[in-house]
Amino acid sequence: QFWNEKCLKIAQTRFGEGHTCTITSLNNLGLFYDRQGKYNQAKLMLEKALDLSRNLATDEDNHLATSLNNLASLHSSKGDYKRAKALYTEALSLMKEIYGEKNVHTATCLNNLALTCDRQGSYEDAERLYNQSITITQELFEQDHIENVNSFSNLASLYERKGCYKQAEEFHTQALNIKRKFFDEDHISIAYSIHHLAELYGRQGRYEQSETLHLEFCERTARLLGREHPDFAIALSSLAASYIHQERYKEAEPVCIEALELQQKLLGKNHPNTTSSLNNLATLFECQKKYEQAEALYIQAIDANLRIFGENHPEIASNFSNLALVYDKQGRHEQAEALYLRALEIRCEVF
């Protein structure tokens, strides 16, 4: 953060507000804030970068398309998929105009737009756009080229959500094999593909295979990134969720708590990863019929996510549904019904 902010100040002082160096620094700082879950600060930086990009007399390095993509990515992170889709669509049109239909930049924009459609639940549109992106990269490069990996991984995740597990496994495996061709075995990108397969096997009820891969992901992230890294906390949280699905609650609890404490330390209480771990721990208590403890944690997660995302976000809808289920199990049916209805309203508005 310090160096990103320092670079921005130097660019503003030396070149002025409307210079491309300032725009690049604004984008870099905005993306940093986005990754940290500091969405309001990210929005200020990225909106300013986009406004300045629109006012450039010439744009040889395509700062406008970059700024559109970056702001779209932020809106997608916040769950504002309609706004993200509009920005990605504008960026795609610009990329086609500058580079043509069959260009790696155009393929990347197609992939970004597909991912947004995917998150909206528009699976047919998402699949079509993913395949368009893959077709372009396969024409430009060989089939097992690294440029295909993101599209393969995203398409695999789409098939996973649709319950098409065979196709999902094929694409996840293909992405992993490509990475092993281009990277050393200790590259962190390989660890992420292992994690994707672990999640897929868990969805299929293949818990023994899933657990093995979750443990491998934990080992790799700890060794490659350190035990004080947010991605190690994600690895712990995923492992804990695997234990919960297997009803191994005693094993799950210390892992859940370790993940939550690490995320609170590294990312703070108001971060999506932290609230995800809160939900994991709440689910654990719910499964053990410790409803008061589960309720308290679900409410904490809701309060944090409201600060992060605002009211109309899919994560808020999921939180309301989780808390409603706890109320339902306690016989508090009126409170449960109100939350179920609110969750439905949010989903109808977002999707």
XYZ file of C-alpha atoms in Angstrom:
351
model
C 0.000 0.000 0.000
C 2.780 2.441 0.974
C 4.593 2.079 -2.346
C 1.422 2.255 -4.432
C 0.393 5.458 -2.654
C 3.905 6.890 -2.985
C 3.992 6.135 -6.739
C 0.655 7.900 -7.171
C 1.860 11.024 -5.364
C 5.070 11.132 -7.437
C 3.111 10.730 -10.689
C 0.631 13.444 -9.734
C 3.411 15.836 -8.731
C 5.732 15.179 -11.664
C 3.278 14.608 -14.525
C -0.063 16.040 -13.414
C -3.533 14.534 -12.933
C -4.308 13.798 -16.575
C -1.083 11.962 -17.427
C -1.069 8.275 -18.289
C 1.429 7.579 -15.472
C -1.081 8.969 -12.982
C -3.860 6.860 -14.509
C -1.688 3.734 -14.218
C -0.879 4.548 -10.571
C -4.558 5.130 -9.778
C -5.443 1.781 -11.345
C -2.673 -0.023 -9.451
C -3.718 1.461 -6.114
C -7.389 0.760 -6.834
C -6.649 -2.889 -7.638
C -4.626 -3.185 -4.432
C -7.549 -1.873 -2.386
C -9.903 -4.237 -4.248
C -7.749 -7.265 -3.332
C -7.733 -6.094 0.300
C -11.532 -5.863 0.350
C -11.350 -2.060 0.787
C -14.029 -1.492 -1.814
C -14.916 2.132 -1.076
C -11.281 3.230 -1.396
C -10.882 1.093 -4.516
C -13.976 2.692 -6.066
C -12.591 6.212 -5.605
C -9.291 5.326 -7.286
C -10.743 3.311 -10.167
C -13.539 5.750 -10.981
C -11.014 8.579 -11.093
C -8.757 6.499 -13.373
C -11.692 5.845 -15.709
C -12.728 9.512 -15.816
C -9.164 10.582 -16.663
C -8.878 7.821 -19.285
C -12.031 9.038 -21.043
C -10.473 12.505 -21.323
C -7.189 11.395 -22.914
C -6.529 13.024 -26.278
C -4.765 9.892 -27.512
C -4.743 6.439 -25.930
C -2.063 4.394 -27.650
C -1.647 2.051 -24.661
C -5.409 1.553 -24.278
C -5.756 2.972 -20.778
C -9.519 3.363 -21.274
C -10.121 -0.361 -21.810
C -7.847 -1.192 -18.866
C -9.697 1.257 -16.603
C -13.064 -0.138 -17.734
C -11.932 -3.684 -16.954
C -10.553 -2.739 -13.545
C -13.698 -0.901 -12.444
C -15.833 -3.745 -13.792
C -13.799 -6.193 -11.712
C -14.472 -4.114 -8.584
C -18.218 -4.010 -9.228
C -18.162 -7.777 -9.757
C -16.364 -8.216 -6.406
C -19.080 -6.112 -4.761
C -21.842 -8.154 -6.396
C -23.051 -5.332 -8.664
C -23.096 -7.611 -11.688
C -25.300 -5.363 -13.831
C -22.813 -2.514 -13.627
C -19.880 -4.898 -14.091
C -21.498 -6.384 -17.191
C -22.070 -2.933 -18.718
C -18.417 -1.945 -18.169
C -17.036 -5.258 -19.465
C -19.280 -4.991 -22.535
C -17.926 -1.500 -23.255
C -14.354 -2.739 -22.787
C -14.985 -5.692 -25.125
C -16.358 -3.410 -27.833
C -13.299 -1.198 -27.501
C -10.915 -4.158 -27.661
C -12.570 -5.485 -30.819
C -12.323 -2.028 -32.392
C -8.617 -1.684 -31.538
C -7.294 -5.236 -31.868
C -9.920 -7.068 -33.901
C -11.991 -10.160 -33.129
C -9.119 -12.658 -32.924
C -6.727 -11.181 -30.389
C -5.619 -12.265 -26.924
C -6.920 -8.988 -25.404
C -10.336 -9.610 -26.929
C -10.280 -13.190 -25.604
C -9.493 -11.912 -22.100
C -12.416 -9.470 -22.255
C -14.723 -12.263 -23.397
C -13.568 -14.362 -20.449
C -14.205 -11.475 -18.007
C -17.689 -10.887 -19.407
C -18.404 -14.625 -19.279
C -17.387 -14.748 -15.613
C -19.834 -11.944 -14.798
C -22.677 -13.704 -16.644
C -21.717 -16.856 -14.745
C -22.025 -15.055 -11.398
C -25.406 -13.672 -12.452
C -26.598 -17.199 -13.090
C -26.804 -16.613 -16.862
C -25.108 -19.932 -17.539
C -25.947 -20.240 -21.240
C -24.497 -16.797 -22.010
C -21.469 -17.542 -19.846
C -20.780 -20.865 -21.554
C -21.086 -19.282 -25.002
C -18.653 -16.482 -24.097
C -16.153 -18.848 -22.435
C -16.145 -20.987 -25.570
C -15.643 -17.930 -27.767
C -12.635 -16.968 -25.672
C -11.214 -20.500 -25.841
C -11.741 -20.650 -29.618
C -9.716 -17.447 -30.074
C -6.823 -18.522 -27.841
C -6.688 -21.967 -29.441
C -6.475 -20.358 -32.881
C -3.699 -18.042 -31.679
C -1.815 -20.625 -29.615
C -1.653 -24.399 -29.314
C -4.431 -26.046 -27.315
C -2.361 -26.685 -24.201
C -0.995 -23.140 -24.039
C -1.015 -21.202 -20.767
C -3.314 -18.544 -22.304
C -6.144 -21.121 -22.223
C -5.883 -21.833 -18.506
C -8.183 -19.128 -17.095
C -10.952 -19.922 -19.561
C -10.616 -23.662 -18.888
C -10.738 -23.113 -15.109
C -13.713 -20.763 -15.300
C -15.608 -23.050 -17.665
C -14.896 -25.952 -15.309
C -16.344 -23.987 -12.387
C -19.427 -23.175 -14.478
C -19.992 -26.862 -15.241
C -19.484 -27.596 -11.554
C -22.263 -25.178 -10.560
C -24.543 -26.712 -13.202
C -23.886 -30.170 -11.760
C -22.017 -31.303 -14.893
C -19.229 -32.839 -12.843
C -17.672 -34.960 -15.580
C -17.069 -31.929 -17.834
C -15.934 -29.883 -14.836
C -13.318 -32.467 -13.899
C -12.079 -32.684 -17.495
C -11.489 -28.924 -17.723
C -10.009 -28.603 -14.200
C -7.637 -31.476 -14.983
C -6.720 -29.959 -18.345
C -5.945 -26.616 -16.686
C -3.766 -28.362 -14.092
C -1.880 -30.329 -16.750
C -1.178 -27.157 -18.758
C 0.170 -25.429 -15.664
C 2.440 -28.399 -14.975
C 3.783 -28.060 -18.507
C 4.621 -24.350 -18.140
C 5.470 -24.033 -14.418
C 7.651 -25.807 -11.889
C 5.768 -28.211 -9.628
C 6.212 -25.782 -6.724
C 4.487 -22.899 -8.540
C 1.592 -21.549 -6.484
C -0.712 -21.628 -9.521
C -0.563 -25.436 -9.435
C -1.684 -25.344 -5.815
C -4.763 -23.324 -6.805
C -5.742 -25.912 -9.424
C -5.374 -28.643 -6.820
C -7.724 -26.629 -4.627
C -10.287 -26.396 -7.449
C -10.248 -30.182 -7.849
C -10.583 -30.650 -4.085
C -13.710 -28.478 -4.079
C -15.152 -30.391 -7.039
C -14.585 -33.779 -5.390
C -16.259 -32.461 -2.239
C -19.353 -31.447 -4.214
C -19.483 -34.986 -5.626
C -19.228 -36.569 -2.192
C -15.768 -37.979 -3.003
C -14.606 -36.911 0.434
C -11.491 -39.048 0.748
C -10.040 -37.677 -2.517
C -11.212 -34.176 -1.616
C -9.586 -34.281 1.802
C -6.295 -35.531 0.361
C -6.175 -32.585 -2.035
C -7.273 -30.080 0.627
C -4.406 -31.269 2.831
C -2.031 -30.941 -0.113
C -3.269 -27.403 -0.761
C -2.651 -26.558 2.906
C 0.863 -27.977 2.735
C 1.709 -26.152 -0.497
C 0.377 -22.752 0.600
C 2.132 -23.032 3.967
C 5.434 -23.949 2.291
C 5.262 -21.564 -0.668
C 3.520 -18.561 0.901
C 3.953 -19.076 4.641
C 1.451 -19.737 7.417
C 0.825 -15.999 7.800
C -0.687 -15.576 4.336
C -4.392 -15.067 3.447
C -4.313 -17.999 1.013
C -3.160 -20.352 3.773
C -6.208 -19.209 5.734
C -8.386 -20.053 2.705
C -6.775 -23.501 2.616
C -7.604 -24.039 6.305
C -11.168 -22.798 5.832
C -11.703 -25.178 2.895
C -10.302 -28.107 4.873
C -12.606 -27.277 7.777
C -15.605 -27.199 5.427
C -14.591 -30.633 4.155
C -14.562 -31.983 7.724
C -17.998 -30.429 8.372
C -19.471 -32.138 5.288
C -18.130 -35.443 6.633
C -19.659 -34.699 10.088
C -16.176 -34.760 11.645
C -17.033 -31.845 13.893
C -14.286 -32.249 16.509
C -11.632 -32.081 13.786
C -13.371 -29.199 12.038
C -13.649 -26.822 15.001
C -9.939 -26.075 15.693
C -9.266 -25.675 11.956
C -12.258 -23.326 11.596
C -11.081 -21.228 14.520
C -7.489 -21.085 13.258
C -8.670 -19.933 9.811
C -10.963 -17.286 11.291
C -8.336 -15.922 13.694
C -5.730 -15.769 10.932
C -8.067 -13.903 8.584
C -9.079 -11.457 11.300
C -5.399 -10.794 11.953
C -4.326 -10.454 8.304
C -7.419 -8.976 6.654
C -9.503 -7.509 9.464
C -13.069 -8.262 10.494
C -14.665 -6.526 7.507
C -13.309 -8.678 4.702
C -15.195 -11.256 2.595
C -12.763 -14.059 3.469
C -13.205 -13.367 7.180
C -16.992 -13.433 6.947
C -16.779 -16.672 4.963
C -14.896 -18.251 7.870
C -17.470 -16.849 10.302
C -20.126 -18.625 8.260
C -18.124 -21.856 8.336
C -17.892 -21.773 12.118
C -21.576 -20.856 12.410
C -22.485 -23.799 10.164
C -20.389 -26.085 12.369
C -22.303 -24.965 15.465
C -25.611 -25.294 13.624
C -24.805 -28.885 12.634
C -24.125 -29.643 16.300
C -27.464 -28.019 17.268
C -25.666 -25.205 19.108
C -28.172 -22.756 17.724
C -27.451 -19.758 19.972
C -23.756 -19.800 19.046
C -24.595 -20.291 15.372
C -27.077 -17.406 15.457
C -24.538 -15.020 17.007
C -21.937 -15.814 14.348
C -24.387 -15.570 11.442
C -25.449 -12.140 12.715
C -21.786 -11.080 12.937
C -21.296 -12.205 9.337
C -24.387 -10.296 8.195
C -23.275 -7.097 9.945
C -19.805 -7.327 8.401
C -21.093 -8.137 4.914
C -23.573 -5.268 5.031
C -20.624 -2.940 5.676
C -18.613 -4.561 2.865
C -21.227 -5.057 0.147
C -24.360 -3.125 1.049
C -27.822 -4.678 1.208
C -28.315 -6.052 -2.311
C -25.595 -8.655 -2.715
C -25.802 -12.438 -3.218
C -23.673 -13.005 -0.121
C -26.210 -11.110 2.006
C -28.972 -13.278 0.567
C -27.021 -16.416 1.522
C -26.418 -15.014 5.022
C -30.122 -14.302 5.508
C -30.987 -17.820 4.324
C -28.479 -19.343 6.753
C -29.848 -17.384 9.702
C -33.421 -18.161 8.632
C -32.632 -21.873 8.738
C -31.364 -21.561 12.313
C -34.562 -19.729 13.306
C -36.606 -22.399 11.537
C -34.864 -25.171 13.465
C -35.604 -23.301 16.719
C -39.302 -23.012 15.867
C -39.032 -19.246 15.279
C -40.958 -19.550 12.029
C -42.128 -15.935 11.595
C -38.582 -14.604 11.868
C -37.388 -17.340 9.511
C -40.062 -16.528 6.935
C -39.182 -12.808 6.924
C -35.521 -13.601 6.256
C -36.293 -16.180 3.570
C -38.465 -13.603 1.779
C -35.777 -10.908 2.063
C -33.184 -13.319 0.649
C -35.520 -14.093 -2.257
C -36.028 -10.361 -2.949
C -32.276 -9.780 -3.094
C -31.718 -12.710 -5.450
C -34.512 -11.545 -7.757
C -33.010 -8.051 -7.845
C -29.413 -9.161 -8.389
C -29.979 -12.058 -10.792
